[in-house]
Amino acid sequence: MNTVETDPDQRAFAPVTLDLGGLSLRPWGRATEILGGAVAGVLAAAADPAIARWNPIRATDRAGAEAYLDRCEAGWAGGAAAAFAVVDATDGTLLGNSALRWVDRADGLAMIGYWVLPAARGRGLATRVTRAVTAWGIATAGARRIEIAHAVGNDASCRVAERCGYPAEGTLRASHRYGDGAYHDEHLHARLATDPEPPVR
């Protein structure tokens, strides 16, 4: 993919709904259209053991879920972060999440993360969504480099990174405290705007 120089002042994530055909990526906020409501969706995700370990939301009640959604809205409002609810376009069921945020906005360096609810796992959803949000961030906000960092023990996240064209670059020792309270080594993957699109598997 070719890239052009982007004015740092134009590097902003603008709210948009992405249609992936059967999947709808909707900006997170209190009013996000999800079956049962956005607050209930956040609480369900926060209660899942895998999400609580690898992508902790730390929302145990309505107030905590609303605070999470407010932070997502603030990220969108400032153009600094793009948090998407991944929703079944047919019935509105929440399936997962994808979040892209600037690490160094002026330099075009961003980081992406994702989680998937149990009922939607094993279907390639995280790969499909990560590819789409990566392409969107490069094309619309001028991201130059996007990174994925995941705990060494999170094999599923490692597979997603590789399928999305994010080669492994190394191991970050004891770099992040996860939901179990311990610092974990992380694998660092990265995708450049100039990297070719990976083949669809």
PDB file of C-alpha atoms in Angstrom:
ATOM      1  CA  MET A   1       0.000   0.000   0.000  1.00  0.00           C
ATOM      2  CA  ASN A   2       1.358   3.409  -0.906  1.00  0.00           C
ATOM      3  CA  THR A   3       1.134   6.229   1.570  1.00  0.00           C
ATOM      4  CA  VAL A   4       1.407   9.982   1.372  1.00  0.00           C
ATOM      5  CA  GLU A   5       2.731  12.490   3.860  1.00  0.00           C
ATOM      6  CA  THR A   6      -0.020  13.507   6.258  1.00  0.00           C
ATOM      7  CA  ASP A   7      -0.239  16.785   8.122  1.00  0.00           C
ATOM      8  CA  PRO A   8      -0.125  15.819  11.830  1.00  0.00           C
ATOM      9  CA  ASP A   9      -3.032  18.186  12.462  1.00  0.00           C
ATOM     10  CA  GLN A  10      -5.150  16.058  10.118  1.00  0.00           C
ATOM     11  CA  ARG A  11      -4.408  12.798  11.951  1.00  0.00           C
ATOM     12  CA  ALA A  12      -7.775  12.364  13.593  1.00  0.00           C
ATOM     13  CA  PHE A  13     -10.072   9.391  13.934  1.00  0.00           C
ATOM     14  CA  ALA A  14     -13.482  10.652  12.814  1.00  0.00           C
ATOM     15  CA  PRO A  15     -16.591   8.737  13.941  1.00  0.00           C
ATOM     16  CA  VAL A  16     -17.901   6.413  11.251  1.00  0.00           C
ATOM     17  CA  THR A  17     -19.841   3.171  11.020  1.00  0.00           C
ATOM     18  CA  LEU A  18     -18.045   0.516   8.976  1.00  0.00           C
ATOM     19  CA  ASP A  19     -20.173  -2.045   7.132  1.00  0.00           C
ATOM     20  CA  LEU A  20     -18.341  -5.340   6.672  1.00  0.00           C
ATOM     21  CA  GLY A  21     -21.279  -7.264   5.253  1.00  0.00           C
ATOM     22  CA  GLY A  22     -23.053  -9.005   8.098  1.00  0.00           C
ATOM     23  CA  LEU A  23     -20.948  -7.091  10.614  1.00  0.00           C
ATOM     24  CA  SER A  24     -21.406  -3.487  11.639  1.00  0.00           C
ATOM     25  CA  LEU A  25     -18.587  -1.611  13.377  1.00  0.00           C
ATOM     26  CA  ARG A  26     -20.240   1.159  15.363  1.00  0.00           C
ATOM     27  CA  PRO A  27     -18.502   3.882  17.399  1.00  0.00           C
ATOM     28  CA  TRP A  28     -18.788   3.058  21.099  1.00  0.00           C
ATOM     29  CA  GLY A  29     -20.854   5.392  23.251  1.00  0.00           C
ATOM     30  CA  ARG A  30     -23.849   5.316  25.543  1.00  0.00           C
ATOM     31  CA  ALA A  31     -26.217   5.520  22.553  1.00  0.00           C
ATOM     32  CA  THR A  32     -24.535   2.808  20.460  1.00  0.00           C
ATOM     33  CA  GLU A  33     -27.245   0.590  18.995  1.00  0.00           C
ATOM     34  CA  ILE A  34     -26.739  -2.882  20.483  1.00  0.00           C
ATOM     35  CA  LEU A  35     -29.316  -5.488  21.434  1.00  0.00           C
ATOM     36  CA  GLY A  36     -29.937  -4.930  25.145  1.00  0.00           C
ATOM     37  CA  GLY A  37     -28.090  -1.611  25.183  1.00  0.00           C
ATOM     38  CA  ALA A  38     -24.488  -0.479  25.248  1.00  0.00           C
ATOM     39  CA  VAL A  39     -24.158  -0.588  29.042  1.00  0.00           C
ATOM     40  CA  ALA A  40     -25.321  -4.208  29.202  1.00  0.00           C
ATOM     41  CA  GLY A  41     -22.923  -5.103  26.393  1.00  0.00           C
ATOM     42  CA  VAL A  42     -19.956  -3.608  28.226  1.00  0.00           C
ATOM     43  CA  LEU A  43     -20.883  -5.396  31.460  1.00  0.00           C
ATOM     44  CA  ALA A  44     -21.192  -8.732  29.667  1.00  0.00           C
ATOM     45  CA  ALA A  45     -17.768  -8.287  28.108  1.00  0.00           C
ATOM     46  CA  ALA A  46     -16.184  -7.199  31.382  1.00  0.00           C
ATOM     47  CA  ALA A  47     -17.502 -10.350  33.090  1.00  0.00           C
ATOM     48  CA  ASP A  48     -15.953 -12.767  30.571  1.00  0.00           C
ATOM     49  CA  PRO A  49     -12.851 -14.427  32.123  1.00  0.00           C
ATOM     50  CA  ALA A  50     -10.723 -14.243  28.965  1.00  0.00           C
ATOM     51  CA  ILE A  51     -11.517 -10.580  28.353  1.00  0.00           C
ATOM     52  CA  ALA A  52     -11.013  -9.800  32.054  1.00  0.00           C
ATOM     53  CA  ARG A  53      -7.555 -11.367  31.871  1.00  0.00           C
ATOM     54  CA  TRP A  54      -6.216 -10.103  28.545  1.00  0.00           C
ATOM     55  CA  ASN A  55      -8.302  -6.950  27.862  1.00  0.00           C
ATOM     56  CA  PRO A  56      -9.722  -5.855  31.228  1.00  0.00           C
ATOM     57  CA  ILE A  57     -12.515  -3.306  31.025  1.00  0.00           C
ATOM     58  CA  ARG A  58     -12.859  -3.033  34.815  1.00  0.00           C
ATOM     59  CA  ALA A  59     -16.552  -2.241  34.778  1.00  0.00           C
ATOM     60  CA  THR A  60     -18.475  -4.057  37.500  1.00  0.00           C
ATOM     61  CA  ASP A  61     -21.612  -1.929  37.607  1.00  0.00           C
ATOM     62  CA  ARG A  62     -23.615   0.510  35.502  1.00  0.00           C
ATOM     63  CA  ALA A  63     -21.541   3.494  36.597  1.00  0.00           C
ATOM     64  CA  GLY A  64     -18.327   1.736  35.560  1.00  0.00           C
ATOM     65  CA  ALA A  65     -19.758   0.773  32.181  1.00  0.00           C
ATOM     66  CA  GLU A  66     -20.974   4.307  31.558  1.00  0.00           C
ATOM     67  CA  ALA A  67     -17.529   5.668  32.470  1.00  0.00           C
ATOM     68  CA  TYR A  68     -15.972   3.275  29.954  1.00  0.00           C
ATOM     69  CA  LEU A  69     -18.384   4.419  27.238  1.00  0.00           C
ATOM     70  CA  ASP A  70     -17.733   8.055  28.105  1.00  0.00           C
ATOM     71  CA  ARG A  71     -13.988   7.502  27.652  1.00  0.00           C
ATOM     72  CA  CYS A  72     -14.681   5.960  24.253  1.00  0.00           C
ATOM     73  CA  GLU A  73     -16.776   8.978  23.251  1.00  0.00           C
ATOM     74  CA  ALA A  74     -14.050  11.345  24.455  1.00  0.00           C
ATOM     75  CA  GLY A  75     -11.480   9.501  22.352  1.00  0.00           C
ATOM     76  CA  TRP A  76     -13.628   9.921  19.280  1.00  0.00           C
ATOM     77  CA  ALA A  77     -14.365  13.576  20.076  1.00  0.00           C
ATOM     78  CA  GLY A  78     -10.667  14.395  20.266  1.00  0.00           C
ATOM     79  CA  GLY A  79      -9.719  12.259  17.273  1.00  0.00           C
ATOM     80  CA  ALA A  80      -7.259  10.407  19.511  1.00  0.00           C
ATOM     81  CA  ALA A  81      -8.911   6.979  19.686  1.00  0.00           C
ATOM     82  CA  ALA A  82     -11.382   4.956  17.635  1.00  0.00           C
ATOM     83  CA  ALA A  83     -13.281   2.358  19.666  1.00  0.00           C
ATOM     84  CA  PHE A  84     -15.719   0.246  17.668  1.00  0.00           C
ATOM     85  CA  ALA A  85     -18.436  -2.083  18.908  1.00  0.00           C
ATOM     86  CA  VAL A  86     -18.557  -5.094  16.568  1.00  0.00           C
ATOM     87  CA  VAL A  87     -22.233  -5.891  16.091  1.00  0.00           C
ATOM     88  CA  ASP A  88     -24.177  -8.532  14.171  1.00  0.00           C
ATOM     89  CA  ALA A  89     -25.822  -6.417  11.475  1.00  0.00           C
ATOM     90  CA  THR A  90     -28.870  -8.687  11.392  1.00  0.00           C
ATOM     91  CA  ASP A  91     -29.997  -8.770  15.015  1.00  0.00           C
ATOM     92  CA  GLY A  92     -27.822  -6.165  16.754  1.00  0.00           C
ATOM     93  CA  THR A  93     -26.020  -8.643  19.022  1.00  0.00           C
ATOM     94  CA  LEU A  94     -22.694  -7.449  20.389  1.00  0.00           C
ATOM     95  CA  LEU A  95     -19.881  -9.714  19.147  1.00  0.00           C
ATOM     96  CA  GLY A  96     -16.703  -7.909  20.053  1.00  0.00           C
ATOM     97  CA  ASN A  97     -14.633  -4.744  20.051  1.00  0.00           C
ATOM     98  CA  SER A  98     -11.806  -3.126  18.133  1.00  0.00           C
ATOM     99  CA  ALA A  99      -9.933  -0.078  19.362  1.00  0.00           C
ATOM    100  CA  LEU A 100      -7.317   1.958  17.514  1.00  0.00           C
ATOM    101  CA  ARG A 101      -5.500   4.757  19.345  1.00  0.00           C
ATOM    102  CA  TRP A 102      -2.616   7.101  18.744  1.00  0.00           C
ATOM    103  CA  VAL A 103       0.616   6.380  20.591  1.00  0.00           C
ATOM    104  CA  ASP A 104       2.413   9.284  18.890  1.00  0.00           C
ATOM    105  CA  ARG A 105      -0.067  11.217  16.801  1.00  0.00           C
ATOM    106  CA  ALA A 106       2.461  13.590  15.271  1.00  0.00           C
ATOM    107  CA  ASP A 107       4.575  10.654  14.124  1.00  0.00           C
ATOM    108  CA  GLY A 108       1.639   8.613  12.832  1.00  0.00           C
ATOM    109  CA  LEU A 109       2.237   5.776  15.322  1.00  0.00           C
ATOM    110  CA  ALA A 110      -0.880   3.966  16.526  1.00  0.00           C
ATOM    111  CA  MET A 111      -1.792   0.787  18.389  1.00  0.00           C
ATOM    112  CA  ILE A 112      -4.746  -1.551  17.861  1.00  0.00           C
ATOM    113  CA  GLY A 113      -6.447  -4.001  20.203  1.00  0.00           C
ATOM    114  CA  TYR A 114      -9.478  -6.274  20.048  1.00  0.00           C
ATOM    115  CA  TRP A 115     -11.623  -8.700  21.975  1.00  0.00           C
ATOM    116  CA  VAL A 116     -14.370 -11.128  21.000  1.00  0.00           C
ATOM    117  CA  LEU A 117     -17.220 -12.441  23.144  1.00  0.00           C
ATOM    118  CA  PRO A 118     -17.312 -16.223  23.704  1.00  0.00           C
ATOM    119  CA  ALA A 119     -20.248 -16.976  21.384  1.00  0.00           C
ATOM    120  CA  ALA A 120     -18.450 -15.316  18.451  1.00  0.00           C
ATOM    121  CA  ARG A 121     -15.028 -16.904  18.871  1.00  0.00           C
ATOM    122  CA  GLY A 122     -13.518 -19.321  16.390  1.00  0.00           C
ATOM    123  CA  ARG A 123     -15.111 -17.685  13.345  1.00  0.00           C
ATOM    124  CA  GLY A 124     -12.249 -15.442  12.235  1.00  0.00           C
ATOM    125  CA  LEU A 125     -14.089 -12.339  13.426  1.00  0.00           C
ATOM    126  CA  ALA A 126     -11.096 -10.683  15.120  1.00  0.00           C
ATOM    127  CA  THR A 127      -9.010 -11.146  11.969  1.00  0.00           C
ATOM    128  CA  ARG A 128     -11.678  -9.722   9.707  1.00  0.00           C
ATOM    129  CA  VAL A 129     -12.288  -6.710  11.942  1.00  0.00           C
ATOM    130  CA  THR A 130      -8.614  -5.978  12.603  1.00  0.00           C
ATOM    131  CA  ARG A 131      -7.845  -6.000   8.892  1.00  0.00           C
ATOM    132  CA  ALA A 132     -10.708  -3.574   8.226  1.00  0.00           C
ATOM    133  CA  VAL A 133      -9.852  -1.146  11.033  1.00  0.00           C
ATOM    134  CA  THR A 134      -6.164  -1.231  10.070  1.00  0.00           C
ATOM    135  CA  ALA A 135      -6.967  -0.301   6.471  1.00  0.00           C
ATOM    136  CA  TRP A 136      -9.378   2.399   7.632  1.00  0.00           C
ATOM    137  CA  GLY A 137      -6.830   3.949  10.014  1.00  0.00           C
ATOM    138  CA  ILE A 138      -4.164   4.088   7.323  1.00  0.00           C
ATOM    139  CA  ALA A 139      -6.452   5.434   4.604  1.00  0.00           C
ATOM    140  CA  THR A 140      -8.436   8.001   6.563  1.00  0.00           C
ATOM    141  CA  ALA A 141      -6.138   9.162   9.358  1.00  0.00           C
ATOM    142  CA  GLY A 142      -2.693   8.710   7.846  1.00  0.00           C
ATOM    143  CA  ALA A 143      -1.434   6.107  10.292  1.00  0.00           C
ATOM    144  CA  ARG A 144       2.178   5.356   9.350  1.00  0.00           C
ATOM    145  CA  ARG A 145       2.751   2.400  11.664  1.00  0.00           C
ATOM    146  CA  ILE A 146       0.252   0.407  13.724  1.00  0.00           C
ATOM    147  CA  GLU A 147       1.383  -1.896  16.509  1.00  0.00           C
ATOM    148  CA  ILE A 148      -0.168  -4.860  18.306  1.00  0.00           C
ATOM    149  CA  ALA A 149       1.211  -5.858  21.712  1.00  0.00           C
ATOM    150  CA  HIS A 150      -0.205  -8.936  23.404  1.00  0.00           C
ATOM    151  CA  ALA A 151       0.793 -11.122  26.324  1.00  0.00           C
ATOM    152  CA  VAL A 152       3.090 -13.970  25.309  1.00  0.00           C
ATOM    153  CA  GLY A 153       0.514 -16.445  26.607  1.00  0.00           C
ATOM    154  CA  ASN A 154      -2.278 -15.068  24.448  1.00  0.00           C
ATOM    155  CA  ASP A 155      -1.807 -17.370  21.463  1.00  0.00           C
ATOM    156  CA  ALA A 156      -5.117 -16.436  19.828  1.00  0.00           C
ATOM    157  CA  SER A 157      -4.104 -12.775  19.633  1.00  0.00           C
ATOM    158  CA  CYS A 158      -0.765 -13.769  18.135  1.00  0.00           C
ATOM    159  CA  ARG A 159      -2.529 -15.670  15.344  1.00  0.00           C
ATOM    160  CA  VAL A 160      -4.770 -12.684  14.608  1.00  0.00           C
ATOM    161  CA  ALA A 161      -1.760 -10.377  14.313  1.00  0.00           C
ATOM    162  CA  GLU A 162       0.002 -12.693  11.880  1.00  0.00           C
ATOM    163  CA  ARG A 163      -3.090 -13.184   9.715  1.00  0.00           C
ATOM    164  CA  CYS A 164      -3.541  -9.409   9.510  1.00  0.00           C
ATOM    165  CA  GLY A 165      -0.049  -8.766   8.188  1.00  0.00           C
ATOM    166  CA  TYR A 166       1.541  -7.737  11.476  1.00  0.00           C
ATOM    167  CA  PRO A 167       4.879  -9.599  11.633  1.00  0.00           C
ATOM    168  CA  ALA A 168       6.418 -10.256  15.037  1.00  0.00           C
ATOM    169  CA  GLU A 169       9.239  -7.859  15.868  1.00  0.00           C
ATOM    170  CA  GLY A 170      10.346  -9.018  19.297  1.00  0.00           C
ATOM    171  CA  THR A 171       9.472  -9.543  22.944  1.00  0.00           C
ATOM    172  CA  LEU A 172       8.876  -6.756  25.445  1.00  0.00           C
ATOM    173  CA  ARG A 173       9.859  -8.024  28.888  1.00  0.00           C
ATOM    174  CA  ALA A 174       7.404  -7.545  31.772  1.00  0.00           C
ATOM    175  CA  SER A 175       5.924  -4.652  29.831  1.00  0.00           C
ATOM    176  CA  HIS A 176       2.270  -4.589  30.842  1.00  0.00           C
ATOM    177  CA  ARG A 177       0.165  -5.478  33.878  1.00  0.00           C
ATOM    178  CA  TYR A 178      -2.804  -7.590  32.834  1.00  0.00           C
ATOM    179  CA  GLY A 179      -6.074  -8.431  34.515  1.00  0.00           C
ATOM    180  CA  ASP A 180      -4.492 -11.073  36.742  1.00  0.00           C
ATOM    181  CA  GLY A 181      -2.425  -8.327  38.369  1.00  0.00           C
ATOM    182  CA  ALA A 182       0.889  -9.665  37.049  1.00  0.00           C
ATOM    183  CA  TYR A 183       3.294  -8.070  34.588  1.00  0.00           C
ATOM    184  CA  HIS A 184       3.572 -10.176  31.433  1.00  0.00           C
ATOM    185  CA  ASP A 185       6.120 -10.316  28.655  1.00  0.00           C
ATOM    186  CA  GLU A 186       4.513  -9.186  25.403  1.00  0.00           C
ATOM    187  CA  HIS A 187       5.038  -9.977  21.759  1.00  0.00           C
ATOM    188  CA  LEU A 188       5.271  -6.846  19.631  1.00  0.00           C
ATOM    189  CA  HIS A 189       3.869  -6.961  16.090  1.00  0.00           C
ATOM    190  CA  ALA A 190       3.672  -4.038  13.680  1.00  0.00           C
ATOM    191  CA  ARG A 191       2.236  -3.141  10.301  1.00  0.00           C
ATOM    192  CA  LEU A 192       3.527  -0.284   8.156  1.00  0.00           C
ATOM    193  CA  ALA A 193       1.313   1.697   5.808  1.00  0.00           C
ATOM    194  CA  THR A 194       3.691   0.701   3.039  1.00  0.00           C
ATOM    195  CA  ASP A 195       3.390  -3.042   3.726  1.00  0.00           C
ATOM    196  CA  PRO A 196       1.429  -5.066   1.158  1.00  0.00           C
ATOM    197  CA  GLU A 197      -2.022  -6.313   2.060  1.00  0.00           C
ATOM    198  CA  PRO A 198      -1.790  -9.832   3.486  1.00  0.00           C
ATOM    199  CA  PRO A 199      -3.590 -12.607   1.589  1.00  0.00           C
ATOM    200  CA  VAL A 200      -7.083 -13.489   2.746  1.00  0.00           C
ATOM    201  CA  ARG A 201      -7.173 -16.968   4.270  1.00  0.00           C
TER     202      ARG A 201
END
